[in-house]
Short mmCIF file of N, CA and C in Angstrom, two decimals:
data_model
loop_
_atom_site.label_atom_id
_atom_site.label_comp_id
_atom_site.label_asym_id
_atom_site.label_seq_id
_atom_site.Cartn_x
_atom_site.Cartn_y
_atom_site.Cartn_z
N MET I 567 58.58 222.12 182.56
CA MET I 567 59.98 222.40 182.92
C MET I 567 60.68 223.11 181.76
N GLN I 568 61.38 224.19 182.04
CA GLN I 568 62.12 224.98 181.11
C GLN I 568 63.57 224.46 180.86
N PHE I 569 64.07 224.31 179.64
CA PHE I 569 65.35 223.94 179.37
C PHE I 569 66.09 225.03 178.64
N GLU I 570 67.43 225.21 179.05
CA GLU I 570 68.17 226.24 178.46
C GLU I 570 68.68 225.88 176.99
N THR I 571 68.68 224.57 176.74
CA THR I 571 69.06 224.19 175.42
C THR I 571 67.93 223.61 174.74
N LYS I 572 68.17 223.44 173.41
CA LYS I 572 67.15 222.84 172.61
C LYS I 572 67.79 221.73 171.71
N PHE I 573 67.23 220.58 171.75
CA PHE I 573 67.63 219.35 171.09
C PHE I 573 66.69 219.25 169.80
N THR I 574 67.41 219.49 168.68
CA THR I 574 66.74 219.53 167.41
C THR I 574 67.31 218.73 166.25
N ILE I 575 66.40 218.10 165.47
CA ILE I 575 66.85 217.28 164.39
C ILE I 575 66.05 217.87 163.19
N VAL I 576 66.75 218.05 162.05
CA VAL I 576 66.15 218.53 160.79
C VAL I 576 66.41 217.43 159.84
N VAL I 577 65.31 216.97 159.05
CA VAL I 577 65.45 215.90 158.12
C VAL I 577 65.00 216.51 156.74
N ALA I 578 65.54 215.92 155.72
CA ALA I 578 65.11 216.33 154.26
C ALA I 578 63.73 215.98 154.15
N GLU I 579 62.91 216.86 153.73
CA GLU I 579 61.36 216.66 153.60
C GLU I 579 61.02 215.58 152.54
N ASP I 580 61.94 215.40 151.56
CA ASP I 580 61.52 214.47 150.45
C ASP I 580 61.87 213.04 150.71
N LEU I 581 62.37 212.64 151.87
CA LEU I 581 62.76 211.27 152.11
C LEU I 581 61.44 210.40 152.39
N PRO I 582 61.54 209.13 152.01
CA PRO I 582 60.38 208.20 152.43
C PRO I 582 60.35 208.16 153.91
N MET I 583 59.20 207.84 154.52
CA MET I 583 59.06 207.82 155.89
C MET I 583 60.10 206.87 156.64
N TRP I 584 60.31 205.71 156.07
CA TRP I 584 61.19 204.80 156.79
C TRP I 584 62.69 205.40 156.83
N GLN I 585 63.14 206.19 155.73
CA GLN I 585 64.37 206.89 155.81
C GLN I 585 64.27 207.93 156.83
N LYS I 586 63.34 208.74 156.89
CA LYS I 586 63.22 209.78 157.84
C LYS I 586 63.33 209.24 159.38
N LEU I 587 62.61 208.15 159.66
CA LEU I 587 62.80 207.63 160.89
C LEU I 587 64.19 207.06 161.17
N ASN I 588 64.76 206.44 160.24
CA ASN I 588 66.27 205.95 160.28
C ASN I 588 67.15 207.14 160.53
N VAL I 589 67.03 208.17 159.92
CA VAL I 589 67.89 209.42 160.11
C VAL I 589 67.65 210.00 161.47
N VAL I 590 66.45 210.11 161.86
CA VAL I 590 66.11 210.73 163.17
C VAL I 590 66.75 209.81 164.29
N SER I 591 66.62 208.49 164.19
CA SER I 591 67.11 207.65 165.32
C SER I 591 68.67 207.72 165.22
N PHE I 592 69.38 207.66 164.18
CA PHE I 592 70.85 207.69 164.20
C PHE I 592 71.39 209.08 164.73
N LEU I 593 70.67 210.12 164.25
CA LEU I 593 71.09 211.42 164.81
C LEU I 593 70.85 211.69 166.25
N ALA I 594 69.68 211.17 166.71
CA ALA I 594 69.48 211.24 168.11
C ALA I 594 70.42 210.59 168.91
N GLY I 595 70.82 209.48 168.54
CA GLY I 595 71.90 208.63 169.17
C GLY I 595 73.21 209.45 169.18
N GLY I 596 73.58 210.07 168.09
CA GLY I 596 74.85 210.86 168.03
C GLY I 596 74.79 212.04 168.99
N VAL I 597 73.65 212.78 168.98
CA VAL I 597 73.62 213.99 169.85
C VAL I 597 73.51 213.73 171.32
N THR I 598 73.14 212.54 171.70
CA THR I 598 72.95 212.15 173.10
C THR I 598 74.47 212.08 173.67
N LYS I 599 75.46 211.93 172.82
CA LYS I 599 76.81 211.95 173.37
C LYS I 599 77.36 213.41 173.59
N SER I 600 76.59 214.34 173.33
CA SER I 600 76.93 215.77 173.48
C SER I 600 76.91 216.10 174.96
N GLU I 601 77.71 217.09 175.33
CA GLU I 601 77.81 217.64 176.68
C GLU I 601 76.45 218.27 177.13
N HIS I 602 75.70 218.65 176.09
CA HIS I 602 74.49 219.44 176.46
C HIS I 602 73.31 218.54 176.75
N VAL I 603 73.30 217.22 176.53
CA VAL I 603 72.26 216.30 176.64
C VAL I 603 72.39 215.57 178.01
N ASN I 604 71.30 215.51 178.71
CA ASN I 604 71.31 214.85 179.90
C ASN I 604 70.35 213.64 179.75
N THR I 605 70.66 212.55 180.38
CA THR I 605 69.77 211.39 180.38
C THR I 605 69.33 211.24 181.88
N GLY I 606 68.19 210.62 182.06
CA GLY I 606 67.69 210.51 183.32
C GLY I 606 68.06 209.26 184.05
N LYS I 607 67.41 208.76 185.00
CA LYS I 607 67.68 207.59 185.66
C LYS I 607 67.02 206.39 184.94
N GLN I 608 67.37 205.16 185.25
CA GLN I 608 66.73 204.08 184.66
C GLN I 608 65.29 204.08 185.10
N TYR I 609 64.40 203.53 184.18
CA TYR I 609 62.94 203.33 184.45
C TYR I 609 62.77 202.12 185.17
N LEU I 610 61.75 201.97 185.97
CA LEU I 610 61.49 200.78 186.69
C LEU I 610 59.96 200.46 186.70
N ASP I 611 59.57 199.23 186.42
CA ASP I 611 58.15 198.93 186.53
C ASP I 611 57.84 198.35 187.84
N SER I 612 56.52 198.10 187.98
CA SER I 612 56.01 197.61 189.27
C SER I 612 56.60 196.23 189.72
N GLU I 613 57.15 195.41 188.73
CA GLU I 613 57.76 194.16 189.11
C GLU I 613 59.22 194.35 189.30
N GLY I 614 59.73 195.53 189.27
CA GLY I 614 61.21 195.63 189.59
C GLY I 614 62.07 195.53 188.26
N ASN I 615 61.44 195.39 187.09
CA ASN I 615 62.28 195.27 185.94
C ASN I 615 62.76 196.69 185.52
N THR I 616 64.06 196.78 185.13
CA THR I 616 64.65 198.08 184.87
C THR I 616 64.67 198.26 183.35
N TYR I 617 64.48 199.54 182.87
CA TYR I 617 64.64 199.88 181.51
C TYR I 617 65.71 201.08 181.45
N LEU I 618 66.29 201.27 180.13
CA LEU I 618 67.12 202.20 179.92
C LEU I 618 66.80 203.65 180.21
N PRO I 619 67.63 204.52 180.59
CA PRO I 619 67.23 206.00 180.80
C PRO I 619 66.97 206.60 179.49
N LEU I 620 66.28 207.84 179.42
CA LEU I 620 65.96 208.43 178.23
C LEU I 620 66.49 209.83 178.35
N CYS I 621 66.55 210.50 177.29
CA CYS I 621 66.92 211.91 177.21
C CYS I 621 65.90 212.71 178.15
N THR I 622 66.36 213.65 178.87
CA THR I 622 65.46 214.39 179.82
C THR I 622 64.70 215.46 179.21
N GLN I 623 64.92 215.87 178.01
CA GLN I 623 64.29 216.90 177.36
C GLN I 623 63.62 216.41 176.03
N PRO I 624 62.62 217.22 175.60
CA PRO I 624 61.97 216.81 174.39
C PRO I 624 62.96 217.01 173.22
N ILE I 625 62.77 216.24 172.23
CA ILE I 625 63.47 216.47 170.82
C ILE I 625 62.56 216.95 169.83
N ILE I 626 63.00 218.03 169.30
CA ILE I 626 62.11 218.73 168.20
C ILE I 626 62.54 218.20 166.85
N VAL I 627 61.64 217.66 166.04
CA VAL I 627 61.94 217.15 164.72
C VAL I 627 61.33 218.24 163.68
N LEU I 628 62.23 218.72 162.85
CA LEU I 628 61.94 219.78 161.74
C LEU I 628 62.19 219.10 160.41
N LYS I 629 61.60 219.74 159.46
CA LYS I 629 61.82 219.35 158.06
C LYS I 629 62.25 220.47 157.29
N ALA I 630 63.09 220.24 156.11
CA ALA I 630 63.34 221.38 155.23
C ALA I 630 63.90 220.70 153.94
N PRO I 631 63.88 221.47 152.90
CA PRO I 631 64.29 221.01 151.62
C PRO I 631 65.79 220.65 151.64
N ARG I 632 66.17 219.58 150.98
CA ARG I 632 67.55 219.27 151.01
C ARG I 632 68.56 220.35 150.67
N ASN I 633 68.17 221.26 149.76
CA ASN I 633 69.11 222.34 149.37
C ASN I 633 69.29 223.30 150.51
N LYS I 634 68.59 223.27 151.50
CA LYS I 634 68.63 224.16 152.61
C LYS I 634 69.59 223.65 153.73
N LEU I 635 69.80 222.41 153.74
CA LEU I 635 70.67 221.70 154.78
C LEU I 635 72.12 222.24 154.73
N PRO I 636 72.75 222.36 153.51
CA PRO I 636 74.04 222.96 153.68
C PRO I 636 74.15 224.39 154.31
N THR I 637 73.06 225.13 154.13
CA THR I 637 73.06 226.44 154.79
C THR I 637 73.09 226.24 156.30
N PHE I 638 72.39 225.27 156.80
CA PHE I 638 72.35 225.02 158.32
C PHE I 638 73.74 224.62 158.79
N ILE I 639 74.39 223.82 157.95
CA ILE I 639 75.85 223.35 158.41
C ILE I 639 76.73 224.63 158.36
N GLN I 640 76.72 225.39 157.33
CA GLN I 640 77.50 226.71 157.24
C GLN I 640 77.27 227.61 158.52
N ARG I 641 75.96 227.74 158.84
CA ARG I 641 75.73 228.59 160.08
C ARG I 641 76.18 227.90 161.27
N ALA I 642 76.23 226.65 161.38
CA ALA I 642 76.72 225.96 162.55
C ALA I 642 78.21 226.15 162.65
N LYS I 643 78.86 226.00 161.54
CA LYS I 643 80.30 226.08 161.46
C LYS I 643 80.64 227.58 161.91
N LYS I 644 79.90 228.54 161.44
CA LYS I 644 80.16 229.99 161.78
C LYS I 644 80.11 230.15 163.21
N ASP I 645 79.05 229.51 163.86
CA ASP I 645 78.87 229.65 165.34
C ASP I 645 79.66 228.68 166.21
N GLN I 646 80.56 227.87 165.42
CA GLN I 646 81.28 226.78 166.12
C GLN I 646 80.40 225.89 166.96
N THR I 647 79.21 225.40 166.38
CA THR I 647 78.26 224.63 167.02
C THR I 647 78.55 223.16 166.51
N ASP I 648 78.69 222.24 167.39
CA ASP I 648 78.77 220.82 167.15
C ASP I 648 77.40 220.35 166.51
N VAL I 649 77.62 219.56 165.44
CA VAL I 649 76.34 218.90 164.87
C VAL I 649 76.56 217.43 164.53
N ALA I 650 75.62 216.73 164.52
CA ALA I 650 75.55 215.39 164.00
C ALA I 650 75.09 215.43 162.59
N ILE I 651 75.60 214.64 161.69
CA ILE I 651 75.05 214.65 160.27
C ILE I 651 74.74 213.30 159.77
N PHE I 652 73.89 213.16 158.80
CA PHE I 652 73.64 211.89 158.16
C PHE I 652 73.44 212.32 156.63
N ILE I 653 74.22 211.45 155.89
CA ILE I 653 74.32 211.77 154.42
C ILE I 653 73.63 210.60 153.65
N ASP I 654 73.20 210.96 152.56
CA ASP I 654 72.50 209.97 151.68
C ASP I 654 73.23 208.63 151.53
N ASP I 655 74.51 208.66 151.31
CA ASP I 655 75.30 207.46 151.19
C ASP I 655 75.21 206.45 152.32
N MET I 656 74.90 206.93 153.49
CA MET I 656 74.76 206.09 154.69
C MET I 656 73.61 205.06 154.69
N PHE I 657 72.72 205.34 153.80
CA PHE I 657 71.61 204.29 153.64
C PHE I 657 72.07 203.13 152.94
N TYR I 658 73.27 203.11 152.33
CA TYR I 658 73.79 202.02 151.58
C TYR I 658 74.97 201.31 152.02
N THR I 659 75.52 201.74 153.30
CA THR I 659 76.74 201.19 153.78
C THR I 659 76.54 199.96 154.72
N GLY I 660 75.72 200.28 155.73
CA GLY I 660 75.35 199.08 156.75
C GLY I 660 76.20 199.02 157.98
N PHE I 661 77.25 199.84 158.14
CA PHE I 661 77.91 199.84 159.44
C PHE I 661 78.69 201.16 159.60
N ASP I 662 79.11 201.43 160.91
CA ASP I 662 79.65 202.74 161.27
C ASP I 662 80.87 203.11 160.60
N GLU I 663 81.95 202.20 160.45
CA GLU I 663 83.22 202.62 159.77
C GLU I 663 82.85 202.96 158.32
N ALA I 664 82.01 202.34 157.69
CA ALA I 664 81.79 202.67 156.26
C ALA I 664 81.10 204.02 156.31
N ASN I 665 80.22 204.25 157.14
CA ASN I 665 79.58 205.56 157.23
C ASN I 665 80.61 206.76 157.31
N ARG I 666 81.46 206.51 158.33
CA ARG I 666 82.54 207.57 158.39
C ARG I 666 83.41 207.75 157.10
N LYS I 667 83.67 206.65 156.45
CA LYS I 667 84.45 206.78 155.20
C LYS I 667 83.67 207.54 154.12
N THR I 668 82.36 207.39 154.09
CA THR I 668 81.52 208.06 153.13
C THR I 668 81.63 209.63 153.31
N THR I 669 81.67 210.04 154.54
CA THR I 669 81.67 211.51 154.78
C THR I 669 83.03 212.04 154.32
N GLU I 670 84.06 211.22 154.41
CA GLU I 670 85.49 211.70 154.04
C GLU I 670 85.66 211.93 152.59
N LEU I 671 84.60 211.42 151.81
CA LEU I 671 84.74 211.73 150.33
C LEU I 671 84.26 213.06 149.97
N TYR I 672 83.68 213.89 150.86
CA TYR I 672 83.09 215.22 150.43
C TYR I 672 83.63 216.30 151.24
N THR I 673 83.64 217.43 150.73
CA THR I 673 83.96 218.65 151.50
C THR I 673 82.63 219.03 152.13
N SER I 674 82.66 219.83 153.21
CA SER I 674 81.36 220.16 153.95
C SER I 674 80.31 220.80 152.95
N GLU I 675 80.82 221.54 151.97
CA GLU I 675 79.89 222.17 151.09
C GLU I 675 79.14 221.12 150.15
N LYS I 676 79.85 220.01 149.93
CA LYS I 676 79.29 219.08 148.93
C LYS I 676 78.67 217.78 149.63
N LEU I 677 78.65 217.74 150.94
CA LEU I 677 77.99 216.67 151.60
C LEU I 677 76.56 216.47 151.13
N PRO I 678 76.18 215.21 150.76
CA PRO I 678 74.78 215.04 150.30
C PRO I 678 73.90 214.75 151.60
N LEU I 679 73.64 215.93 152.36
CA LEU I 679 73.03 215.90 153.54
C LEU I 679 71.46 215.41 153.47
N VAL I 680 71.04 214.67 154.39
CA VAL I 680 69.72 214.27 154.49
C VAL I 680 69.14 214.62 155.98
N GLY I 681 70.00 214.85 156.80
CA GLY I 681 69.73 215.15 158.29
C GLY I 681 70.86 215.76 159.03
N ILE I 682 70.48 216.64 160.04
CA ILE I 682 71.26 217.29 160.79
C ILE I 682 70.79 217.46 162.20
N ALA I 683 71.48 217.30 163.30
CA ALA I 683 71.00 217.45 164.69
C ALA I 683 71.99 218.14 165.49
N MET I 684 71.44 218.76 166.49
CA MET I 684 72.28 219.50 167.56
C MET I 684 71.41 219.59 168.84
N CYS I 685 72.20 219.88 169.87
CA CYS I 685 71.67 220.34 171.20
C CYS I 685 72.53 221.41 171.67
N THR I 686 71.98 222.59 171.82
CA THR I 686 72.82 223.64 172.33
C THR I 686 71.83 224.79 172.74
N ASP I 687 72.33 225.91 173.08
CA ASP I 687 71.55 227.09 173.56
C ASP I 687 70.34 227.29 172.52
N LYS I 688 69.11 227.46 173.08
CA LYS I 688 67.96 227.59 172.31
C LYS I 688 68.02 228.69 171.15
N LYS I 689 68.66 229.84 171.51
CA LYS I 689 68.69 230.93 170.53
C LYS I 689 69.65 230.53 169.35
N ILE I 690 70.77 229.85 169.72
CA ILE I 690 71.64 229.32 168.62
C ILE I 690 70.98 228.36 167.75
N VAL I 691 70.29 227.44 168.32
CA VAL I 691 69.58 226.40 167.44
C VAL I 691 68.48 227.18 166.61
N ASP I 692 67.75 228.12 167.19
CA ASP I 692 66.67 228.77 166.29
C ASP I 692 67.34 229.47 165.18
N LYS I 693 68.49 230.16 165.34
CA LYS I 693 69.22 230.95 164.41
C LYS I 693 69.76 230.04 163.26
N ILE I 694 70.33 228.88 163.71
CA ILE I 694 70.95 227.97 162.69
C ILE I 694 69.89 227.33 161.92
N PHE I 695 68.79 226.89 162.47
CA PHE I 695 67.75 226.14 161.69
C PHE I 695 66.63 227.16 161.25
N LYS I 696 66.84 228.43 161.21
CA LYS I 696 65.85 229.32 160.71
C LYS I 696 65.53 228.91 159.23
N GLY I 697 64.25 228.70 159.03
CA GLY I 697 63.65 228.34 157.68
C GLY I 697 63.20 226.92 157.68
N ALA I 698 63.60 226.08 158.66
CA ALA I 698 63.03 224.81 158.80
C ALA I 698 61.66 224.75 159.44
N LYS I 699 60.88 223.87 159.18
CA LYS I 699 59.40 223.86 159.69
C LYS I 699 59.27 222.59 160.50
N LEU I 700 58.27 222.75 161.45
CA LEU I 700 57.94 221.55 162.39
C LEU I 700 57.51 220.43 161.47
N HIS I 701 58.09 219.26 161.64
CA HIS I 701 57.70 218.15 160.91
C HIS I 701 56.23 217.62 161.27
N ASP I 702 55.50 217.27 160.36
CA ASP I 702 54.08 216.90 160.59
C ASP I 702 53.91 215.43 160.62
#
């Protein structure tokens, strides 16, 4: 199936694996609230048990050096593209309200970014995340 949009997450390549997984899961949750992301119907097993619906398109996970992440934010702002962010401080807060307060401490140029995600037109995603590599 072909999709007109691309759902992509970029994580800082130097993070420990547990932090990468944490960043990816939080960012995926944020982007699923975007108008560009569709979720399917509930899943059903042979006994009639239901399970939550999933995103209907693949999610691409990329990696990049931390110092490249602000460039991606600037490109997204220039294209007026909505993004989800995760900053280093969020590993130490423990809840959503505190996470939001940490981002308010920084200008967009100074955010200690460790992850960025978006879902929008494929060409825009490719342009914004140019330089990131497929995560292995």
